[in-house]
Coordinates of C-alpha atoms in Angstrom, one line a residue:
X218 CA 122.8 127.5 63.5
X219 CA 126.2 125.6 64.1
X220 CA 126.9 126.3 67.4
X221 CA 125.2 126.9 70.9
X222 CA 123.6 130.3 71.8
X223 CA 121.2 132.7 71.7
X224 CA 119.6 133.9 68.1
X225 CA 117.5 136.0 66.6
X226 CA 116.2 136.8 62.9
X227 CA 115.3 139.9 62.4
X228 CA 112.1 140.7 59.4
X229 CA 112.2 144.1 57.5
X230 CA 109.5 144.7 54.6
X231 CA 110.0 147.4 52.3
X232 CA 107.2 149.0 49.8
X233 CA 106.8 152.2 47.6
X234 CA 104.4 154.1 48.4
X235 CA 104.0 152.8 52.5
X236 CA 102.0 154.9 55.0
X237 CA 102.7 152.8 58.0
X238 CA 106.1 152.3 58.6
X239 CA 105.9 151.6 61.8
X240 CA 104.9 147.8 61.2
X241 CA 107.8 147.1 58.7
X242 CA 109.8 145.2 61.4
X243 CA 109.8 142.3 63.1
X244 CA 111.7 139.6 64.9
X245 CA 111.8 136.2 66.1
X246 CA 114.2 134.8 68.5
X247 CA 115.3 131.0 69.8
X248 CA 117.8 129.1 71.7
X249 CA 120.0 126.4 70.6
X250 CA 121.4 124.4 73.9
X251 CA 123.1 121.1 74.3
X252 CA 120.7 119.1 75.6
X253 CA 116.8 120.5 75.9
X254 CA 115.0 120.3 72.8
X255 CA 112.1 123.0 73.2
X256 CA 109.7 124.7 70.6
X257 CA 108.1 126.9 72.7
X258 CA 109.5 130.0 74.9
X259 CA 109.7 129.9 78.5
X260 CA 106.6 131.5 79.2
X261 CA 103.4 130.2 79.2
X262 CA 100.3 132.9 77.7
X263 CA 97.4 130.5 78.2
X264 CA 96.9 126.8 79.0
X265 CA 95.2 124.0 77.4
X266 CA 94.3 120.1 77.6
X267 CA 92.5 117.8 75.7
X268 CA 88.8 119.4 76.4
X269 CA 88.4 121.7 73.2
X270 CA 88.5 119.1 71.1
X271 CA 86.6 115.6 72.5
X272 CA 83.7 117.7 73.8
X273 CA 85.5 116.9 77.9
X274 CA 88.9 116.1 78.8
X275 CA 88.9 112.4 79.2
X276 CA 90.9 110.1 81.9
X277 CA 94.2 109.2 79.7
X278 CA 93.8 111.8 77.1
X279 CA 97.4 113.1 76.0
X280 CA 98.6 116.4 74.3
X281 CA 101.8 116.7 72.8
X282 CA 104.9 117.8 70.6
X283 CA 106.6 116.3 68.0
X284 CA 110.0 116.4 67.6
X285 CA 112.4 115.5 64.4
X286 CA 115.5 113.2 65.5
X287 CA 118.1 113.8 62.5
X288 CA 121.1 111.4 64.3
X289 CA 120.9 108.7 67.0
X290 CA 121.4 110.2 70.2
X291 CA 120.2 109.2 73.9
X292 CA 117.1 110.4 75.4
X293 CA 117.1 111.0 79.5
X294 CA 113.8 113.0 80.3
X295 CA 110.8 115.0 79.0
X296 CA 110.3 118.4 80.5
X297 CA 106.8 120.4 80.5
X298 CA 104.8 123.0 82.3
X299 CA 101.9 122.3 84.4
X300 CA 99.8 125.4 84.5
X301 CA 97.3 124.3 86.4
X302 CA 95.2 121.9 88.2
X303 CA 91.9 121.0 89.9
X304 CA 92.3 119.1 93.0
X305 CA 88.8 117.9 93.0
X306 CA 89.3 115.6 90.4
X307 CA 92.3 113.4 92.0
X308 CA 94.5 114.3 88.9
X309 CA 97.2 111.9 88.1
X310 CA 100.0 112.9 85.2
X311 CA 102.9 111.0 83.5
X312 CA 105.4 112.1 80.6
X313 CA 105.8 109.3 78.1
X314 CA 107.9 109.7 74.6
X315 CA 105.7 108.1 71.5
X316 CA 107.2 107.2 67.7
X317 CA 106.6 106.9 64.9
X318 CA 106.6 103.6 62.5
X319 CA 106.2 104.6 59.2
X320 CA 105.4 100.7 58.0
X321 CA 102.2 100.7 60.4
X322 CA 101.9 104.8 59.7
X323 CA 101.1 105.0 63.3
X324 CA 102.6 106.1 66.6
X325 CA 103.6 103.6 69.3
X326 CA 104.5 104.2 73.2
X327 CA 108.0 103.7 73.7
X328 CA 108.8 105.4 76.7
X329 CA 107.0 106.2 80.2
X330 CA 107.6 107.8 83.1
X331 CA 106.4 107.4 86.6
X332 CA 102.8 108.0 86.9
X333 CA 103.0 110.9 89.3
X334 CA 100.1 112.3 91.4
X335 CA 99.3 115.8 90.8
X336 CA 99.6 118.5 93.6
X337 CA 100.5 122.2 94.3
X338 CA 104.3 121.1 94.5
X339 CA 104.3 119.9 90.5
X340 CA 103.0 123.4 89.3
X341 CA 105.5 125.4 86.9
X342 CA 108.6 122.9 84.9
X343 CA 108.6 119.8 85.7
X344 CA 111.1 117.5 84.2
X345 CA 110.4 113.6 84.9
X346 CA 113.4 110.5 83.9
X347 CA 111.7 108.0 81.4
X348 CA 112.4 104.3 82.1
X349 CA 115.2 103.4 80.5
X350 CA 116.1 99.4 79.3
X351 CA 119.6 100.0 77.6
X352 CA 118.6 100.3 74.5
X353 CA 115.5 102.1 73.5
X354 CA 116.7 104.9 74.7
X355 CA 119.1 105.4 71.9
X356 CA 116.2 107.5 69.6
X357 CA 117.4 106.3 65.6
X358 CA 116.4 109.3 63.5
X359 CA 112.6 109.9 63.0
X360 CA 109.6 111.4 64.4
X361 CA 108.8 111.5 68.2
X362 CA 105.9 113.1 70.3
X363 CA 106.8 113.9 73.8
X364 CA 103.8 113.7 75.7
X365 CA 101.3 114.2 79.1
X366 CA 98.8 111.6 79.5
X367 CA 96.4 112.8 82.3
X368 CA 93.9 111.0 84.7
X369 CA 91.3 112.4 87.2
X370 CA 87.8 111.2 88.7
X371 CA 85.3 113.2 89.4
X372 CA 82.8 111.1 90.1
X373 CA 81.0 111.2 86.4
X374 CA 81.4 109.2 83.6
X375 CA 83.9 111.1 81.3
X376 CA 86.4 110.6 84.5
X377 CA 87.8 114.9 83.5
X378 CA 91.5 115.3 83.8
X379 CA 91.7 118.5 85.9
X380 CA 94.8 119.3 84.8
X381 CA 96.5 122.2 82.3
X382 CA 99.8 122.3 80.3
X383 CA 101.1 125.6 79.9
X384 CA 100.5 126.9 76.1
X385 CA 102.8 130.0 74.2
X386 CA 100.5 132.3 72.1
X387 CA 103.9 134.0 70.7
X388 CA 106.2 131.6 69.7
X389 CA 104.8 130.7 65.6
X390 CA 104.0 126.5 65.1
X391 CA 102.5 125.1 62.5
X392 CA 99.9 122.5 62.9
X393 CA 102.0 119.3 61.9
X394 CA 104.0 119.8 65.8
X395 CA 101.3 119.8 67.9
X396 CA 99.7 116.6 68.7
X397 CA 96.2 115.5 71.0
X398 CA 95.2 111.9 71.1
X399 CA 91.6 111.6 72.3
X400 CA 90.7 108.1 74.6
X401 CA 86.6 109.1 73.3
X402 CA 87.9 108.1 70.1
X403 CA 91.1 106.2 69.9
X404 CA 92.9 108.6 67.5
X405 CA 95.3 111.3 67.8
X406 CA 95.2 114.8 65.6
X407 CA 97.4 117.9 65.4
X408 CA 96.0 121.3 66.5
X409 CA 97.5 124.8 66.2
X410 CA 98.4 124.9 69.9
X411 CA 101.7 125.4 70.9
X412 CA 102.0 123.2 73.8
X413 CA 105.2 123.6 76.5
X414 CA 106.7 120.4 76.1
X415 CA 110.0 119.4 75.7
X416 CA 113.1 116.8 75.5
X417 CA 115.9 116.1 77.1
X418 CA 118.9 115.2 74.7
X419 CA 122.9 113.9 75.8
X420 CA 124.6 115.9 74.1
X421 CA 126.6 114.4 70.8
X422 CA 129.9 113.3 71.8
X423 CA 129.8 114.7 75.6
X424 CA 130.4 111.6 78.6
X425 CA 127.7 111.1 80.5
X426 CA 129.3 110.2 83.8
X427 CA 132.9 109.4 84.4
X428 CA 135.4 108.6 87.1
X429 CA 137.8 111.2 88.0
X430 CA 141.4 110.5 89.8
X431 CA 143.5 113.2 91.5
X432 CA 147.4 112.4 91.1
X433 CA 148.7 114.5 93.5
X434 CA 152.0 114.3 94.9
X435 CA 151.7 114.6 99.0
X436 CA 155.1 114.1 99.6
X437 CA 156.0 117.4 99.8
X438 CA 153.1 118.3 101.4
X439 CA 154.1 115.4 104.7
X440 CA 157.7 116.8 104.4
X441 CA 156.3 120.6 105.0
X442 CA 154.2 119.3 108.3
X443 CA 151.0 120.3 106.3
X444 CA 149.7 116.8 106.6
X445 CA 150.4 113.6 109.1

């Protein structure tokens, strides 16, 4: 795509000889905007955290998505949907961006958020600033993860999140976007779970924030009695 909108492929299949025509067709849509990178739709079919895969979602367990950068742009926030929570375990959340070096062939933390915690008020989107120092902001091209790192205590050992990120069941990822990093084990692995998690880009080229002046002549305006 080479401009913003709304897009959809549409799939046909063809065969001699079909007896179910019916399931020839399919289609596939997406979104291109100026500014919030996002794999997944806008609706969230399940949930999911870290617990499928370390046996119990662990205090500072994070899930994730990676995200190719192809040119240097600025990076303001990270925006996700919290499905769910348990307030029982005292869950705390933050949104932190991780890259990737490809000398060390690992990923690093390289920017946080607020650590934020959880109640009924941060249910549904929930977009969160990440500190910004003037410079590491500006993302070079590579591989990122935007992540949730999750906390909770209750009361055993394991120290279980309690929370949920929202997940899409229809929107097709394969494995090598989805990210988990377990604390049990100190290592990170991607699933087939398409996690809503997203970025928040400037857009190439656009200002950020600018003064504006009015030049307005009020001359005529005094001379009319409109204005003393």
């Amino acid at each position: 795509p080479d401009d913003y909108g709304d897009y959809t492929i549409n799939f046909e299949a063809v065969t001699e000889g079909d007896l179910r025509t019916e399931n020839n067709s399919g289609s596939y849509g997406f979104t291109i905007g100026d500014s919030l990178y996002l794999r997944s739709d806008r609706s969230a079919e399940a949930s999911a955290n870290s617990g499928g895969w370390g046996g119990s979602n662990q205090a500072g367990d994070m899930v994730g998505q990676i995200y190719d950068i192809y040119e240097t742009t600025e990076i303001n926030s990270i925006t996700a949907y919290i499905s769910g929570f348990n307030p029982e375990n005292f869950p705390a959340f933050q949104f932190l961006l991780m890259k990737y070096v490809p000398e060390e062939e690992t990923y690093v933390e390289w920017l946080v958020s607020d650590i934020i915690d959880m109640d009924s008020t941060y249910l549904g989107w929930q977009t969160l600033t990440l500190d910004k120092d003037g410079e590491t902001e500006f993302l070079e091209p590579g591989e990122y993860i935007a992540c949730v790192r999750m906390w909770g205590d209750d009361g055993d050992e394991e120290g279980n999140q309690g929370m949920w990120i929202g997940r899409d069941l229809t929107t097709k990822c394969v494995n090598k976007y989805t990210w988990v990093y377990l604390v049990s084990s100190q290592s990170g692995f991607s699933p087939n779970k398409l996690l809503m998690i997203g970025i928040n880009l400037n857009e190439e080229g656009g200002p950020i924030t600018a003064p504006i002046t009015f030049n307005v002549d009020m001359n005529k305006h005094i001379m009319n009695g409109e204005f003393n």
